[in-house]
CSV table of N, CA and C and ligand atoms in Angstrom, one decimal:
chain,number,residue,atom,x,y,z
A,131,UNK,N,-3.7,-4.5,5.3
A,131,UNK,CA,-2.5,-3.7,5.0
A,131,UNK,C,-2.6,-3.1,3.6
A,132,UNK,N,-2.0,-1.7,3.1
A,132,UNK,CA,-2.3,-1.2,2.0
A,132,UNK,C,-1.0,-1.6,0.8
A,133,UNK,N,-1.1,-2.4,0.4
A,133,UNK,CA,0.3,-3.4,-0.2
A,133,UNK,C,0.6,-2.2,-1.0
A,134,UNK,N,0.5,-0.8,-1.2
A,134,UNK,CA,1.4,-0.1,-2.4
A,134,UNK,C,2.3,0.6,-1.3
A,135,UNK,N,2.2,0.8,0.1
A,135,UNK,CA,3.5,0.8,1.4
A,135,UNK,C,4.5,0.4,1.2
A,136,UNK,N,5.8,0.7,1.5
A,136,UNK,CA,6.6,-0.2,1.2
A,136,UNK,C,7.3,-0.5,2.7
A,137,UNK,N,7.9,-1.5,2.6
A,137,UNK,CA,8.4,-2.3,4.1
A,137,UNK,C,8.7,-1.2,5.0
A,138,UNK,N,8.6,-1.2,6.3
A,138,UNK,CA,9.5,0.1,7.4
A,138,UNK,C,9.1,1.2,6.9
A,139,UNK,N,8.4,1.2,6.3
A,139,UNK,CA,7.7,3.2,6.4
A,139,UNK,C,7.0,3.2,7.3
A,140,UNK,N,7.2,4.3,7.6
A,140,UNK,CA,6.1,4.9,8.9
A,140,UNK,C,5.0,5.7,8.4
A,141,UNK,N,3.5,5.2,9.0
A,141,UNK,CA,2.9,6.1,8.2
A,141,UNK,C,1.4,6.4,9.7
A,142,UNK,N,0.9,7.0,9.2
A,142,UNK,CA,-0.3,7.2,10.1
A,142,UNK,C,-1.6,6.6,9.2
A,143,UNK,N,-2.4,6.2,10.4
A,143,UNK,CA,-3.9,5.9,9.7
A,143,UNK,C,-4.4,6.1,11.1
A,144,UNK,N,-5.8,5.7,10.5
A,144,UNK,CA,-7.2,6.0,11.7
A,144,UNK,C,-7.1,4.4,11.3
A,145,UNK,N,-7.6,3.9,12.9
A,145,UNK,CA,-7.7,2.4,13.3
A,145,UNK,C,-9.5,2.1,13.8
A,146,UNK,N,-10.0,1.5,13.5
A,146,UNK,CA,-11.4,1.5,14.2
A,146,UNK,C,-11.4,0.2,14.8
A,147,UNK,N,-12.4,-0.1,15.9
A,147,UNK,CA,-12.8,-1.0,16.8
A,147,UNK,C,-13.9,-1.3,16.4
A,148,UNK,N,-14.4,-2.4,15.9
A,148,UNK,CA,-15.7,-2.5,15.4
A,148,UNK,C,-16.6,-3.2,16.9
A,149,UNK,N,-15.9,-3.7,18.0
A,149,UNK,CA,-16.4,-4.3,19.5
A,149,UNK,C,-16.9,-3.3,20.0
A,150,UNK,N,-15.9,-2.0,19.8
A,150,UNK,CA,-16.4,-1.0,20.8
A,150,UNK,C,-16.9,0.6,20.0
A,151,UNK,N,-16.9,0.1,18.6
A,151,UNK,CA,-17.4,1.4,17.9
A,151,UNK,C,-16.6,2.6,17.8
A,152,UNK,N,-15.4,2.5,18.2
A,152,UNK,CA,-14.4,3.7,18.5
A,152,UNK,C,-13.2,3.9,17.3
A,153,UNK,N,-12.7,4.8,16.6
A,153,UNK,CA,-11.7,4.8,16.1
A,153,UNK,C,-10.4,5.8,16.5
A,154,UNK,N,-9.3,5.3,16.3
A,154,UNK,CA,-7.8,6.1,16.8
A,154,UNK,C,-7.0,6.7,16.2
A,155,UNK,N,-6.2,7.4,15.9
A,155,UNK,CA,-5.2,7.4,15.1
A,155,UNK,C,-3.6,6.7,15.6
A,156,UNK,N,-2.9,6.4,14.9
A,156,UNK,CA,-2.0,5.9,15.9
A,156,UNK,C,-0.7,6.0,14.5
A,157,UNK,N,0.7,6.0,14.3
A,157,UNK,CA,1.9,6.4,13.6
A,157,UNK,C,2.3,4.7,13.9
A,158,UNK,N,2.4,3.9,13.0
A,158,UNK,CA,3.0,2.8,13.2
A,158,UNK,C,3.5,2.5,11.5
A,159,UNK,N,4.5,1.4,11.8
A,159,UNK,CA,5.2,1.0,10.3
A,159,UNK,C,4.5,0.0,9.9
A,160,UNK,N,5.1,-0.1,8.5
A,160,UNK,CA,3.8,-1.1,7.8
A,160,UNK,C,4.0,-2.5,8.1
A,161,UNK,N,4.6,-3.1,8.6
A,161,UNK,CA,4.9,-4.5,9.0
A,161,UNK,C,3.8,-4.4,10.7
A,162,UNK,N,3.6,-3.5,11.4
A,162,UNK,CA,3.1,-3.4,12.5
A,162,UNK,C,1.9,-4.0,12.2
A,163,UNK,N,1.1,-3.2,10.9
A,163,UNK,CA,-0.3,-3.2,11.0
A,163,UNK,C,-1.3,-4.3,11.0
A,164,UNK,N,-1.1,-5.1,11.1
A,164,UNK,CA,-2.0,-6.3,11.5
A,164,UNK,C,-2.0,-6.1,12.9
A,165,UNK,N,-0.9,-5.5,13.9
A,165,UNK,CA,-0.7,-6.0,15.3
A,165,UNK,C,-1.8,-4.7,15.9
A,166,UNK,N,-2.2,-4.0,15.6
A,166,UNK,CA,-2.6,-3.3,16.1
A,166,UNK,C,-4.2,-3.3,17.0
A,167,UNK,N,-4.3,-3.5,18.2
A,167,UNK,CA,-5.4,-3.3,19.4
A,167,UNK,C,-5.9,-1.7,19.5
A,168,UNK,N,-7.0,-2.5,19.8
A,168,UNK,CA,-7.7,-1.3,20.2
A,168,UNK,C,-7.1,-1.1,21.9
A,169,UNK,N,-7.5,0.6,22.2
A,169,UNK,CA,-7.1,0.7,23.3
A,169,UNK,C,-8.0,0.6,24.1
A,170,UNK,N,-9.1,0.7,24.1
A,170,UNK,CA,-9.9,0.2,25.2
A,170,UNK,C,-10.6,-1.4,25.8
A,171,UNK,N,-10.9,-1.7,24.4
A,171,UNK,CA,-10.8,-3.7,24.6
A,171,UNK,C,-9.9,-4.5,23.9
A,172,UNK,N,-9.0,-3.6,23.4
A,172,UNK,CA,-7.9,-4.9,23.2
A,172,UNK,C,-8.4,-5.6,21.9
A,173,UNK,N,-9.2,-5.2,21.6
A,173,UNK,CA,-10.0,-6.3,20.2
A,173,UNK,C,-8.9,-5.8,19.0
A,174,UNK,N,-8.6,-6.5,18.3
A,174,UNK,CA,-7.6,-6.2,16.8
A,174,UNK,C,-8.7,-5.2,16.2
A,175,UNK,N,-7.6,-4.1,16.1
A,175,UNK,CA,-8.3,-2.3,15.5
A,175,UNK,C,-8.0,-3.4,13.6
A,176,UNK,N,-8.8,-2.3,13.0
A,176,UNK,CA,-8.7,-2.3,11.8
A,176,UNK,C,-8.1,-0.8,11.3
A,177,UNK,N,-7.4,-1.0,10.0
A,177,UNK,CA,-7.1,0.0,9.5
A,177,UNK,C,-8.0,0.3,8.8
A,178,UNK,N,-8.5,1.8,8.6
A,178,UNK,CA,-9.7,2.3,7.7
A,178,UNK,C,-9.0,3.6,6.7
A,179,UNK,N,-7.9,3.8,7.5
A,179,UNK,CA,-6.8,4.8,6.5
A,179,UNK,C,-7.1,6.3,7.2
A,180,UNK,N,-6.4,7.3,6.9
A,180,UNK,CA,-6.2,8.2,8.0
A,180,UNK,C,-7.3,9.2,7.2
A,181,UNK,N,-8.1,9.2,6.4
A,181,UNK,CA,-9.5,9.7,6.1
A,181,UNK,C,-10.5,9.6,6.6
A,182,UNK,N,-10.7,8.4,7.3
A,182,UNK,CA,-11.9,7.7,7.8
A,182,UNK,C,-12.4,8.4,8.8
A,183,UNK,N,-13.7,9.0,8.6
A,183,UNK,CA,-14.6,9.2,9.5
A,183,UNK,C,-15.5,8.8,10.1
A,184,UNK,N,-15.2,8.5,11.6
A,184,UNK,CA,-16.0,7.2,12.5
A,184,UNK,C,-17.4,7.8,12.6
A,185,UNK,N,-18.0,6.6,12.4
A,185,UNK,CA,-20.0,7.2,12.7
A,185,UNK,C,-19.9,7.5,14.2
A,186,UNK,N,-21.0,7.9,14.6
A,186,UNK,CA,-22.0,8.2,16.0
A,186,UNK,C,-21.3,6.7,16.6
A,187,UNK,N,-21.1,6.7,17.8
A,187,UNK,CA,-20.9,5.8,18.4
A,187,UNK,C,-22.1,4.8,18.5
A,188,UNK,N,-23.2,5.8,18.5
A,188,UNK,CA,-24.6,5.1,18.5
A,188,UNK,C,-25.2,4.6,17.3
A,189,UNK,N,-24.6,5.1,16.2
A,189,UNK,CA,-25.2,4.4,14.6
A,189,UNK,C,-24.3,2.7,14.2
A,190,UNK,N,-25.2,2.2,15.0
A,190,UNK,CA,-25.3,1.0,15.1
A,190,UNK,C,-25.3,0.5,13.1
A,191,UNK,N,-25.8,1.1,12.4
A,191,UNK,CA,-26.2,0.3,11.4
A,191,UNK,C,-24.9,1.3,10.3
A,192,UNK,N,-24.1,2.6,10.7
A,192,UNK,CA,-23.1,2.9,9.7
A,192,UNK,C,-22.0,2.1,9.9
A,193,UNK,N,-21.4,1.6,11.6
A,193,UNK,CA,-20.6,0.6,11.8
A,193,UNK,C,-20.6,-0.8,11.0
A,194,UNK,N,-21.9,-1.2,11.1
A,194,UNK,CA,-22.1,-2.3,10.2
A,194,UNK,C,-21.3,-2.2,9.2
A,195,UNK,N,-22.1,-1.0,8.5
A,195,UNK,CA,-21.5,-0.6,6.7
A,195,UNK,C,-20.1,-0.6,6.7
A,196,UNK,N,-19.5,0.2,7.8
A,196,UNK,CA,-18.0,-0.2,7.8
A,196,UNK,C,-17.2,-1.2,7.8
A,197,UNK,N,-17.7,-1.8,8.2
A,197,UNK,CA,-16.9,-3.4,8.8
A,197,UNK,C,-17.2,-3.9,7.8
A,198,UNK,N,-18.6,-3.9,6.8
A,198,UNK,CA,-18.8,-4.5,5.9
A,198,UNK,C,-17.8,-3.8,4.3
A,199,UNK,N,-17.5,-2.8,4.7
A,199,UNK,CA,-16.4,-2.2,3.6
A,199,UNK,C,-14.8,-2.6,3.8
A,200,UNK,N,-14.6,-2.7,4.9
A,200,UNK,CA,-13.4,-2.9,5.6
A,200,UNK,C,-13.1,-4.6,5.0
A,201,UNK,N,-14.3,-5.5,5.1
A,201,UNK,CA,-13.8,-7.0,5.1
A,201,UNK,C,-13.9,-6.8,3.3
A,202,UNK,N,-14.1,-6.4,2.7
A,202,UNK,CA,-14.2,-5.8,1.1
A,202,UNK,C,-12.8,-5.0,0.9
A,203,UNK,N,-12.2,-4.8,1.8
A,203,UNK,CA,-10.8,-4.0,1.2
A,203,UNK,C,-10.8,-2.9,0.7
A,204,UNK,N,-11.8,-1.9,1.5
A,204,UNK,CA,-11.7,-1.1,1.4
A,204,UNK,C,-11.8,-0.2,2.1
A,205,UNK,N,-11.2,1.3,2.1
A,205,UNK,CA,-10.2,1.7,3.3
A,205,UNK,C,-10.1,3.5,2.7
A,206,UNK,N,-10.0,4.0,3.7
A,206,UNK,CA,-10.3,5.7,3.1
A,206,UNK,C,-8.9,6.2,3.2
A,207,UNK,N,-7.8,5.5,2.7
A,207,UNK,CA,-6.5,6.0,2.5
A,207,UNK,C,-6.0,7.1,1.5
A,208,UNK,N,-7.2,7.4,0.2
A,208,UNK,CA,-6.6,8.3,-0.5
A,208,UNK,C,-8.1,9.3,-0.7
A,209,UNK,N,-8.0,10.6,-0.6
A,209,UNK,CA,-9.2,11.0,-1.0
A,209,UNK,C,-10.2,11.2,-1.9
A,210,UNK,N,-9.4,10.4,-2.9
A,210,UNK,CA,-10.4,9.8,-3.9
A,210,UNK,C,-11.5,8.6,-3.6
A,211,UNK,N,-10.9,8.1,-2.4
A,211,UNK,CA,-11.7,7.1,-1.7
A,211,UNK,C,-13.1,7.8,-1.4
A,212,UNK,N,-13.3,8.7,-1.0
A,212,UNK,CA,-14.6,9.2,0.0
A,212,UNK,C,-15.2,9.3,-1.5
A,213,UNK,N,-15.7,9.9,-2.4
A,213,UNK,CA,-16.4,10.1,-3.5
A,213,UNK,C,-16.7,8.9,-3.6
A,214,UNK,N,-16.0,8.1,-4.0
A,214,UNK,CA,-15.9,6.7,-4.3
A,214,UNK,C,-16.8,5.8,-3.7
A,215,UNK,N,-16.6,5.4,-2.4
A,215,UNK,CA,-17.8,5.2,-1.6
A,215,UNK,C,-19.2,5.5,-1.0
A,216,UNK,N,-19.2,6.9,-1.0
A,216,UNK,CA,-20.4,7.5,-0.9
A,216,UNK,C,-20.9,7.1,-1.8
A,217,UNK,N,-20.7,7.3,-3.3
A,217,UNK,CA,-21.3,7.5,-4.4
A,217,UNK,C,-21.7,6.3,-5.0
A,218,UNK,N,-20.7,5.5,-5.5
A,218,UNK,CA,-21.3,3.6,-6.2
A,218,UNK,C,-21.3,3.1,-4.5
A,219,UNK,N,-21.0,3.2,-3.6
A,219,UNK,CA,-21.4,2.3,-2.4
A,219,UNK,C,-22.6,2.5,-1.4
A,220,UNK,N,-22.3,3.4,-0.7
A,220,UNK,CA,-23.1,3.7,0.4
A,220,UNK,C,-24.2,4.0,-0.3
A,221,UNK,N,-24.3,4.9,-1.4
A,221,UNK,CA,-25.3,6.0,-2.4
A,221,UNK,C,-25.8,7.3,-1.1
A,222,UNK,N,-25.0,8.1,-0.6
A,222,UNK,CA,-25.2,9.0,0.2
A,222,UNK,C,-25.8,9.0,1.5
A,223,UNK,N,-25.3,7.2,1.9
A,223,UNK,CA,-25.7,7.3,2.9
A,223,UNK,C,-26.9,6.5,3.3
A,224,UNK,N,-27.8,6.4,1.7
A,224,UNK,CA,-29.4,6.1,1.9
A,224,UNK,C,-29.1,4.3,1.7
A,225,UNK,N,-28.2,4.0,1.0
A,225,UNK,CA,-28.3,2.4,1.0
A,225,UNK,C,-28.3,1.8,1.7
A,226,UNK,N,-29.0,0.6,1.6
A,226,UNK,CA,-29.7,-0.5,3.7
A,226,UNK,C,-28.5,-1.6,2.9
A,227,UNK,N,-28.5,-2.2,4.0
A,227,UNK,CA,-27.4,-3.1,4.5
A,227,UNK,C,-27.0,-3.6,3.2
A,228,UNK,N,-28.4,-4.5,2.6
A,228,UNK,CA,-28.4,-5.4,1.7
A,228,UNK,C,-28.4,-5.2,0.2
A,229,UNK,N,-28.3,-3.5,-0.1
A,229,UNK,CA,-28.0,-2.6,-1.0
A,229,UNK,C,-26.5,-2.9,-1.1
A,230,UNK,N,-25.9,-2.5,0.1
A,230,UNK,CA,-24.5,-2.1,-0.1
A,230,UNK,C,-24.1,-3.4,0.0
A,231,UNK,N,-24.1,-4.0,0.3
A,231,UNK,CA,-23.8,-5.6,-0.5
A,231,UNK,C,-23.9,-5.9,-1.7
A,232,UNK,N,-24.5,-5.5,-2.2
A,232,UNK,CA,-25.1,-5.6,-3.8
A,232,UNK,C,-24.0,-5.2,-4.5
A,233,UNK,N,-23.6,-3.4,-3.9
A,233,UNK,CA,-22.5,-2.7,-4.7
A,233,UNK,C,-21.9,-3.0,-4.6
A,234,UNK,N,-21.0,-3.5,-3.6
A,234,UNK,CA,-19.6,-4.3,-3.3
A,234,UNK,C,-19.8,-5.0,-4.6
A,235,UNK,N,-21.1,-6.2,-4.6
A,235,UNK,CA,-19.9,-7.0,-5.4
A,235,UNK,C,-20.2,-6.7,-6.8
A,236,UNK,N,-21.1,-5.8,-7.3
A,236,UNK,CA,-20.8,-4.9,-8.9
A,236,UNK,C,-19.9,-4.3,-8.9
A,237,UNK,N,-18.9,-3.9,-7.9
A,237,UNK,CA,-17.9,-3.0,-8.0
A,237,UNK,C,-16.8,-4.4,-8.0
A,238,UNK,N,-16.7,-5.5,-7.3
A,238,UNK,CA,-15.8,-6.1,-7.4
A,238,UNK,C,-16.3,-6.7,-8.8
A,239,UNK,N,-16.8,-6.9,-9.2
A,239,UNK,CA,-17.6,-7.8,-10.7
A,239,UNK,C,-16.8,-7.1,-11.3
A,240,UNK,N,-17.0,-5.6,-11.6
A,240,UNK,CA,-16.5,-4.2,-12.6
A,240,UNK,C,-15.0,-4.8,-12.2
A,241,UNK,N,-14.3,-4.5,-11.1
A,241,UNK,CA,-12.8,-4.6,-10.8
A,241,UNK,C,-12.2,-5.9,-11.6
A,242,UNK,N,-13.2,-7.0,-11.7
A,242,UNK,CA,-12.7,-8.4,-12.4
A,242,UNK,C,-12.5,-8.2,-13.9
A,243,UNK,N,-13.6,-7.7,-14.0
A,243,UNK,CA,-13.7,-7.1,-15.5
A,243,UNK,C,-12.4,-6.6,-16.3
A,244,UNK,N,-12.8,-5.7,-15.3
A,244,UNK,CA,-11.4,-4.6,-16.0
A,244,UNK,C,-9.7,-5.5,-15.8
A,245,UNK,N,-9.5,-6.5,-14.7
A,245,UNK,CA,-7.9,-6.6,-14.6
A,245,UNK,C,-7.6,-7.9,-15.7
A,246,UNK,N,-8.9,-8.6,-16.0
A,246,UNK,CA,-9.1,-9.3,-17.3
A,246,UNK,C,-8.8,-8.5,-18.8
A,247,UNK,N,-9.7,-7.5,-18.9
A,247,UNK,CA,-9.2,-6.6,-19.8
A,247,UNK,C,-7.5,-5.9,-20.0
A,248,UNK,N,-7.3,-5.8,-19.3
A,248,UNK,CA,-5.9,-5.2,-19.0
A,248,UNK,C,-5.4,-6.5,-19.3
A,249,UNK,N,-5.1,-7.4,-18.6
A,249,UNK,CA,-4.7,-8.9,-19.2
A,249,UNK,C,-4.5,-8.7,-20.5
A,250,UNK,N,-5.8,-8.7,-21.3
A,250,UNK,CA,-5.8,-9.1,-22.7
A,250,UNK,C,-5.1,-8.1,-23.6
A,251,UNK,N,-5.2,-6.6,-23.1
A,251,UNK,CA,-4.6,-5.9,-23.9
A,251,UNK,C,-3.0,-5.3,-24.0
A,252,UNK,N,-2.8,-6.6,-22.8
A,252,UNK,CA,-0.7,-6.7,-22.6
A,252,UNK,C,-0.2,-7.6,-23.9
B,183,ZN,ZN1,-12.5,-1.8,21.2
């Protein structure tokens, strides 16, 4: 869920199925979004944010990368997001699995960093 929502808004996002490689869009409120199924297997959709563009049904290995961004909390909700990822994550697409693992967690390392710093300078 994107905690800067606030209760009962209604909003739209793209939902993906990581079972069946499919993504939806669907208008639901923010208290909903955990509940949300996919519509063809019923598996719990994820929210990827209403930017997200679903790979090839057949690119087996961008799904991966998604899921693997998705459980990292990260989500194409503002369009600053897509630069963002392409660029320190994915790297255009060319980074293998175990790259983009790497960046996740320099980018969560950087993220620690910084709310430490901000800490100190309150
Ligand atoms: Zn599904």
């Amino acid at each position: 869920m994107d905690p800067t929502r606030k209760p009962s808004q209604l909003y739209r996002s793209k939902w993906a199925c990581f079972h069946c490689r499919t993504a939806f869009v669907r208008y639901i409120r923010v208290e909903q979004s955990d509940q949300i199924r996919c519509l063809t297997c019923h598996t719990k959709a994820t929210d990827m944010g209403y930017l997200f563009e679903p790979p090839r049904r057949s690119d087996y290995k961008q799904w991966r990368l998604m899921q693997l961004l998705a459980q990292h909390q990260l989500r194409y909700h503002r369009s600053g997001m897509i630069p963002k990822i392409r660029y320190l994550i994915t790297e255009n697409d060319k980074a293998s699995y175990t790259e983009v693992q790497r960046n996740l967690m320099a980018l969560y390392d950087d993220d620690q960093q910084l709310k430490k710093k901000e800490k100190r300078e309150h």
